[in-house]
Coordinates of C-alpha atoms and ligand atoms in Angstrom, one line a residue:
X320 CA -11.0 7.7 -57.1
X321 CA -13.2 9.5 -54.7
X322 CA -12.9 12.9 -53.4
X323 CA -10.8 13.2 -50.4
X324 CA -12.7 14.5 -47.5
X325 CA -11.0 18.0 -46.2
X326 CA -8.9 17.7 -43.2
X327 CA -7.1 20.6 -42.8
X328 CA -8.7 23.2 -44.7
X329 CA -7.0 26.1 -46.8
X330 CA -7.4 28.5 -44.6
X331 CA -6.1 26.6 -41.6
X332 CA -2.8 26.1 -43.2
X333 CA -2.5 29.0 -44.5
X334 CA -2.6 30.6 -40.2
X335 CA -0.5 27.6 -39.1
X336 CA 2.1 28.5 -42.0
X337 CA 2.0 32.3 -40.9
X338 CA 2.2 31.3 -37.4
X339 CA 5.6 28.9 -38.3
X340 CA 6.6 31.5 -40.9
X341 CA 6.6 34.0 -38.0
X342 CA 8.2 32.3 -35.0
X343 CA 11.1 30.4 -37.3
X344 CA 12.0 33.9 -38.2
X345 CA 11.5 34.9 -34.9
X346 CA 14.4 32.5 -33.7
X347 CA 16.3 32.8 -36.3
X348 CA 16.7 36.8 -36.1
X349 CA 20.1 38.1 -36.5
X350 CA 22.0 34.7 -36.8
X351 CA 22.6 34.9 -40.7
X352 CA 20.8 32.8 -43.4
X353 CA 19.3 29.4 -43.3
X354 CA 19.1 26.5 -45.2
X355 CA 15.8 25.2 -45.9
X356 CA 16.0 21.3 -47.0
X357 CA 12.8 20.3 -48.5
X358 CA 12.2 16.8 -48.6
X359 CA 10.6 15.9 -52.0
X360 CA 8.4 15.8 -53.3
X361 CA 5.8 16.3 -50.6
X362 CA 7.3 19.0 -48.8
X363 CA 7.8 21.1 -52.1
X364 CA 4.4 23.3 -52.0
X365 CA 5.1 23.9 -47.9
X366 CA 8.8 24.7 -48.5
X367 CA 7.2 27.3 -51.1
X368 CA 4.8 29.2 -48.9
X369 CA 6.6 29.1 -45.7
X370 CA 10.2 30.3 -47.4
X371 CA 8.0 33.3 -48.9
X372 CA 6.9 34.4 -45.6
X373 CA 9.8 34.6 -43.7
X374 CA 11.3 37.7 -43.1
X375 CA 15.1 36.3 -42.4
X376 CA 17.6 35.8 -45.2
X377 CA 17.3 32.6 -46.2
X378 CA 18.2 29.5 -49.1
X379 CA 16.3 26.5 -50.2
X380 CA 17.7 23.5 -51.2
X381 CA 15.9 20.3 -52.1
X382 CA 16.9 16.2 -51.4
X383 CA 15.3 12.9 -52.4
X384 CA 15.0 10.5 -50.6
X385 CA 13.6 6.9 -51.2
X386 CA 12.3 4.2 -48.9
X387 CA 12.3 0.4 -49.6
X388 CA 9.4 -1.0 -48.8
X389 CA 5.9 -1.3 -50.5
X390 CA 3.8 1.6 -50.4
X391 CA 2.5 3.1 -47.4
X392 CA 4.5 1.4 -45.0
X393 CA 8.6 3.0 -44.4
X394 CA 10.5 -0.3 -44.0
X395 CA 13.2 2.1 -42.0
X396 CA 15.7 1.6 -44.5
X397 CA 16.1 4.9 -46.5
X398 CA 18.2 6.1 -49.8
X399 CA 18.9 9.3 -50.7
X400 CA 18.1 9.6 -54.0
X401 CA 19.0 13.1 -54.4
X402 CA 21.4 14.8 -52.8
X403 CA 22.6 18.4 -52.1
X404 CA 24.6 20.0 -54.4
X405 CA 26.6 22.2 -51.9
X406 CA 28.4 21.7 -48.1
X407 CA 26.2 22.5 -45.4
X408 CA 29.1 22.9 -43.2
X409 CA 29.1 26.0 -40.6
X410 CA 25.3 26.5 -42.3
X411 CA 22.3 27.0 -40.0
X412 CA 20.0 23.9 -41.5
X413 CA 16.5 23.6 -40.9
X414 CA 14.9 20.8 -42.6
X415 CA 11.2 21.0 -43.8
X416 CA 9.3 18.1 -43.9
X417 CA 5.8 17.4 -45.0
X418 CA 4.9 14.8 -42.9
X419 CA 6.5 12.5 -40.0
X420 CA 4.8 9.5 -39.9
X421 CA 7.0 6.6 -38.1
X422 CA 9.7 9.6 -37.5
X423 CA 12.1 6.9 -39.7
X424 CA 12.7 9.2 -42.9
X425 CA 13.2 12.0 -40.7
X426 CA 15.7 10.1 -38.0
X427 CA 17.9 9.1 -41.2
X428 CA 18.3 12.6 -42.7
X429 CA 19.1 14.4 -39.7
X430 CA 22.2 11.6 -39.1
X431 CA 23.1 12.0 -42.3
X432 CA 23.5 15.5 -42.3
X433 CA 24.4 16.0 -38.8
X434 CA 27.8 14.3 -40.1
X435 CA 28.2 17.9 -42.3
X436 CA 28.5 19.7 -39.8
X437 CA 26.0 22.6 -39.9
X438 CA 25.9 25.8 -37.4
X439 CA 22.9 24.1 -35.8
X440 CA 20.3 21.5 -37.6
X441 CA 16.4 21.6 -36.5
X442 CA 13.0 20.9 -38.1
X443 CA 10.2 21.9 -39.3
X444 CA 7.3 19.5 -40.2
X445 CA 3.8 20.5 -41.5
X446 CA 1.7 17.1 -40.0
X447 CA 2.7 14.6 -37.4
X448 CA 1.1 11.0 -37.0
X449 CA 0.9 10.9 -33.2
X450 CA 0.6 7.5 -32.7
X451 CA 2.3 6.4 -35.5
X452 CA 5.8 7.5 -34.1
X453 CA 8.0 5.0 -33.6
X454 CA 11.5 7.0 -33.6
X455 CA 11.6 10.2 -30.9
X456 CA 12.6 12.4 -33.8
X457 CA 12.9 15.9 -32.9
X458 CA 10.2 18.3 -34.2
X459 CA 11.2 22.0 -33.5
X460 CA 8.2 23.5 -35.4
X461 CA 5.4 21.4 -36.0
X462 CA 2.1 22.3 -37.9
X463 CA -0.6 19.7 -36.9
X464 CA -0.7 16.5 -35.1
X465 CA -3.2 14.2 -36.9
X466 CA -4.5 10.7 -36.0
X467 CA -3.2 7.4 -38.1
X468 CA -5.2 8.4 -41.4
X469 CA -3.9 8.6 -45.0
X470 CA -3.5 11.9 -46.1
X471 CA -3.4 14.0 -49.7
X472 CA -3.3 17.1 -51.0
X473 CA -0.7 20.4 -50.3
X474 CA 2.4 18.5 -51.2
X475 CA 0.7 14.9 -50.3
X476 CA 0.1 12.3 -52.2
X477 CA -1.9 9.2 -52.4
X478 CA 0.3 6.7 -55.4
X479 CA 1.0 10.3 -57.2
X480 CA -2.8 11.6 -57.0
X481 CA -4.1 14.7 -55.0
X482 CA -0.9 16.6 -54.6
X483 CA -2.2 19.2 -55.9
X484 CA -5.2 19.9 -53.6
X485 CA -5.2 23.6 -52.0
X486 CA -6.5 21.6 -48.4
X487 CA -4.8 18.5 -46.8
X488 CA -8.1 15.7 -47.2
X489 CA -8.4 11.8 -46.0
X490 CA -8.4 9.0 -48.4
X491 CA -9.0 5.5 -47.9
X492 CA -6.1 3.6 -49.2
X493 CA -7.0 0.6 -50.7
X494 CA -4.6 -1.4 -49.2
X495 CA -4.4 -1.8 -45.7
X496 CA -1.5 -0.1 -44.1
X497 CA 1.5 -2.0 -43.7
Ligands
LIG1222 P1 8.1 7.9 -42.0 O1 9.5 7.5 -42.3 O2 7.3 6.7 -41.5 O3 8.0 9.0 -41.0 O4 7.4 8.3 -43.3 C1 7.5 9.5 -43.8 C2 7.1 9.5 -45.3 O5 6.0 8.6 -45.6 C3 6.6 10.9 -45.7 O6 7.7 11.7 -46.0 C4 5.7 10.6 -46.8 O7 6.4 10.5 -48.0 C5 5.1 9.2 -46.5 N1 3.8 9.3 -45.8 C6 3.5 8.9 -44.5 N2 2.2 9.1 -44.2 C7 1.7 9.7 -45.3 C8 0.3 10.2 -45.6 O8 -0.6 10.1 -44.8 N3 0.2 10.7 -46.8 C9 1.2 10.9 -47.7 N4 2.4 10.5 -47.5 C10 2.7 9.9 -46.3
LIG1223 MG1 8.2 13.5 -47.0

Protein backbone atom coordinates (compact mmCIF):
# COMPACT_ATOMS: atom_id res chain seq x y z
CA UNK A 1 0.00 0.00 0.00
CA UNK A 2 1.29 3.39 -0.81
CA UNK A 3 2.05 6.15 1.53
CA UNK A 4 -0.81 8.34 2.20
CA UNK A 5 -0.18 11.80 1.17
CA UNK A 6 -0.40 14.29 4.41
CA UNK A 7 -3.51 16.22 4.75
CA UNK A 8 -3.61 17.63 7.87
CA UNK A 9 -0.37 17.67 9.21
CA UNK A 10 0.76 17.05 12.94
CA UNK A 11 1.21 20.20 13.85
CA UNK A 12 -2.10 21.43 12.50
CA UNK A 13 -4.06 19.14 14.68
CA UNK A 14 -2.26 19.51 17.34
CA UNK A 15 -3.47 23.90 17.17
CA UNK A 16 -7.01 22.86 16.09
CA UNK A 17 -7.10 20.32 19.23
CA UNK A 18 -5.72 23.23 21.60
CA UNK A 19 -8.04 25.52 20.05
CA UNK A 20 -11.25 22.85 20.78
CA UNK A 21 -9.54 21.77 23.94
CA UNK A 22 -9.66 25.45 24.95
CA UNK A 23 -13.14 26.73 23.98
CA UNK A 24 -15.08 23.27 25.01
CA UNK A 25 -13.59 24.14 28.41
CA UNK A 26 -14.36 27.49 27.93
CA UNK A 27 -18.20 26.60 27.70
CA UNK A 28 -18.24 24.20 29.83
CA UNK A 29 -16.68 26.33 32.94
CA UNK A 30 -18.39 25.86 36.08
CA UNK A 31 -21.29 23.51 34.99
CA UNK A 32 -19.76 20.24 36.59
CA UNK A 33 -18.09 17.28 34.70
CA UNK A 34 -18.66 15.94 31.22
CA UNK A 35 -19.00 12.96 29.48
CA UNK A 36 -16.83 12.46 26.68
CA UNK A 37 -18.29 9.46 24.31
CA UNK A 38 -15.67 8.41 21.98
CA UNK A 39 -16.93 6.63 19.09
CA UNK A 40 -14.55 3.69 18.34
CA UNK A 41 -12.33 3.09 17.22
CA UNK A 42 -11.42 6.17 15.15
CA UNK A 43 -12.15 8.72 17.58
CA UNK A 44 -9.89 6.95 20.31
CA UNK A 45 -6.46 8.84 19.66
CA UNK A 46 -8.63 12.40 19.47
CA UNK A 47 -10.70 11.55 22.53
CA UNK A 48 -7.00 11.00 24.16
CA UNK A 49 -5.46 14.34 23.32
CA UNK A 50 -8.31 16.59 23.53
CA UNK A 51 -9.60 15.02 27.16
CA UNK A 52 -5.81 15.72 28.26
CA UNK A 53 -6.09 19.31 27.53
CA UNK A 54 -9.06 20.35 29.01
CA UNK A 55 -8.91 22.08 32.07
CA UNK A 56 -12.75 21.20 33.28
CA UNK A 57 -13.48 17.99 35.30
CA UNK A 58 -14.22 15.63 33.05
CA UNK A 59 -15.08 11.45 32.17
CA UNK A 60 -14.51 9.40 29.15
CA UNK A 61 -16.52 6.77 28.15
CA UNK A 62 -16.29 4.75 24.95
CA UNK A 63 -19.27 3.05 22.43
CA UNK A 64 -19.19 0.89 19.34
CA UNK A 65 -20.98 1.25 16.92
CA UNK A 66 -21.39 -0.77 13.59
CA UNK A 67 -22.84 0.04 10.21
CA UNK A 68 -24.31 -2.56 7.65
CA UNK A 69 -23.20 -1.89 4.55
CA UNK A 70 -19.90 -2.77 2.62
CA UNK A 71 -17.05 -0.74 3.31
CA UNK A 72 -16.82 2.76 2.70
CA UNK A 73 -20.28 3.56 2.15
CA UNK A 74 -22.83 3.88 5.73
CA UNK A 75 -25.97 2.13 4.43
CA UNK A 76 -27.81 4.50 7.33
CA UNK A 77 -28.68 1.58 9.27
CA UNK A 78 -26.44 1.51 12.42
CA UNK A 79 -25.80 -1.06 15.51
CA UNK A 80 -24.38 -0.39 18.54
CA UNK A 81 -22.08 -2.83 19.17
CA UNK A 82 -20.81 -1.48 22.36
CA UNK A 83 -22.57 0.17 24.72
CA UNK A 84 -22.12 2.37 27.86
CA UNK A 85 -21.74 0.81 30.95
CA UNK A 86 -23.40 3.57 33.05
CA UNK A 87 -26.78 6.10 32.86
CA UNK A 88 -26.00 9.17 31.23
CA UNK A 89 -29.01 10.58 32.78
CA UNK A 90 -28.85 14.37 34.31
CA UNK A 91 -24.97 14.03 32.76
CA UNK A 92 -23.57 16.84 30.51
CA UNK A 93 -22.66 14.55 27.26
CA UNK A 94 -20.50 15.64 24.65
CA UNK A 95 -19.83 13.10 22.06
CA UNK A 96 -16.43 12.98 20.10
CA UNK A 97 -16.35 11.91 16.87
CA UNK A 98 -13.58 11.41 14.42
CA UNK A 99 -15.22 12.03 11.43
CA UNK A 100 -18.89 12.83 9.99
CA UNK A 101 -19.09 11.80 6.76
CA UNK A 102 -22.95 11.36 5.62
CA UNK A 103 -23.84 12.80 9.26
CA UNK A 104 -25.77 9.05 9.47
CA UNK A 105 -23.61 7.45 12.40
CA UNK A 106 -23.75 10.63 14.15
CA UNK A 107 -27.73 11.36 13.61
CA UNK A 108 -28.34 7.67 15.21
CA UNK A 109 -26.25 8.12 18.35
CA UNK A 110 -27.35 11.37 19.33
CA UNK A 111 -31.24 9.75 19.14
CA UNK A 112 -30.25 7.17 20.91
CA UNK A 113 -28.89 8.82 23.66
CA UNK A 114 -30.97 11.84 23.65
CA UNK A 115 -33.64 9.14 24.95
CA UNK A 116 -31.20 8.97 28.41
CA UNK A 117 -31.71 11.97 29.20
CA UNK A 118 -28.51 13.86 29.73
CA UNK A 119 -28.11 17.68 31.28
CA UNK A 120 -27.47 18.77 27.72
CA UNK A 121 -25.91 16.53 24.67
CA UNK A 122 -23.55 18.31 21.94
CA UNK A 123 -20.60 17.28 19.70
CA UNK A 124 -17.46 17.48 18.97
CA UNK A 125 -16.03 16.06 15.59
CA UNK A 126 -12.36 16.34 14.46
CA UNK A 127 -13.15 16.25 10.27
CA UNK A 128 -16.33 16.88 8.36
CA UNK A 129 -17.06 15.80 4.61
CA UNK A 130 -18.76 18.91 3.42
CA UNK A 131 -20.45 17.71 0.66
CA UNK A 132 -20.82 14.47 1.66
CA UNK A 133 -23.57 15.42 4.40
CA UNK A 134 -26.59 14.04 3.82
CA UNK A 135 -28.23 14.30 7.53
CA UNK A 136 -28.05 18.19 9.18
CA UNK A 137 -26.39 16.71 12.09
CA UNK A 138 -25.37 19.14 14.60
CA UNK A 139 -21.65 19.90 15.01
CA UNK A 140 -20.98 22.15 18.07
CA UNK A 141 -17.07 21.94 17.70
CA UNK A 142 -15.74 20.95 14.61
CA UNK A 143 -12.02 20.59 13.61
CA UNK A 144 -11.71 20.64 9.76
CA UNK A 145 -14.06 20.54 6.92
CA UNK A 146 -12.41 18.41 4.17
CA UNK A 147 -13.53 17.68 0.56
CA UNK A 148 -15.02 13.99 -0.39
CA UNK A 149 -11.52 12.11 -0.07
CA UNK A 150 -10.70 9.00 1.89
CA UNK A 151 -8.80 9.68 4.81
CA UNK A 152 -6.16 7.76 7.38
CA UNK A 153 -4.13 8.19 10.01
CA UNK A 154 -4.79 9.86 13.87
CA UNK A 155 -7.58 7.50 14.76
CA UNK A 156 -8.52 6.82 10.81
CA UNK A 157 -8.37 3.96 9.04
CA UNK A 158 -8.30 2.65 5.60
CA UNK A 159 -9.64 -1.61 6.03
CA UNK A 160 -7.60 -1.41 9.56
CA UNK A 161 -4.28 0.27 7.97
CA UNK A 162 -2.82 3.73 8.88
CA UNK A 163 -4.46 4.38 12.19
CA UNK A 164 -1.60 4.92 13.52
CA UNK A 165 -0.16 7.88 11.49
CA UNK A 166 0.81 11.11 13.72
CA UNK A 167 -0.91 13.28 10.48
CA UNK A 168 -4.44 12.75 8.94
CA UNK A 169 -3.12 11.67 4.91
CA UNK A 170 -5.33 10.75 1.63
CA UNK A 171 -5.47 7.35 0.22
CA UNK A 172 -6.91 6.10 -2.81
CA UNK A 173 -9.40 3.44 -2.01
CA UNK A 174 -9.44 0.88 -4.31
CA UNK A 175 -12.85 0.54 -4.61
CA UNK A 176 -14.88 3.17 -5.68
CA UNK A 177 -16.98 4.81 -3.06
CA UNK A 178 -20.31 3.52 -2.66
P1 LIG B 1 -21.30 8.56 8.24
O1 LIG B 1 -22.35 7.82 8.99
O2 LIG B 1 -21.47 8.47 6.76
O3 LIG B 1 -21.15 10.00 8.71
O4 LIG B 1 -19.95 7.78 8.46
C1 LIG B 1 -19.15 7.99 9.52
C2 LIG B 1 -18.18 6.83 9.69
O5 LIG B 1 -17.65 6.36 8.44
C3 LIG B 1 -16.99 7.33 10.45
O6 LIG B 1 -17.20 7.24 11.84
C4 LIG B 1 -15.88 6.43 9.94
O7 LIG B 1 -15.89 5.23 10.67
C5 LIG B 1 -16.27 6.15 8.53
N1 LIG B 1 -15.59 7.04 7.57
C6 LIG B 1 -16.19 7.92 6.74
N2 LIG B 1 -15.29 8.55 5.96
C7 LIG B 1 -14.08 8.10 6.34
C8 LIG B 1 -12.74 8.38 5.90
O8 LIG B 1 -12.46 9.21 5.02
N3 LIG B 1 -11.75 7.69 6.53
C9 LIG B 1 -11.99 6.78 7.51
N4 LIG B 1 -13.22 6.49 7.95
C10 LIG B 1 -14.27 7.13 7.36
MG1 LIG C 1 -16.23 7.19 13.71
Amino acid sequence: MTEPKILISEEDIRRKVDELAAQISADYEGKGEVTLIAVLKGAFIFLADLSRRLTIPRDVEFMALSSYGKAGATSGAVRVVMDLRDSIEGKHVLVVEDIVDTGKTLQYLLDLLQTREPASLKTCALVRKKDRHEVDVKIDYLGFDIPNVWVVGYGLDYAEHHRTLPYIGVVEPRESRG
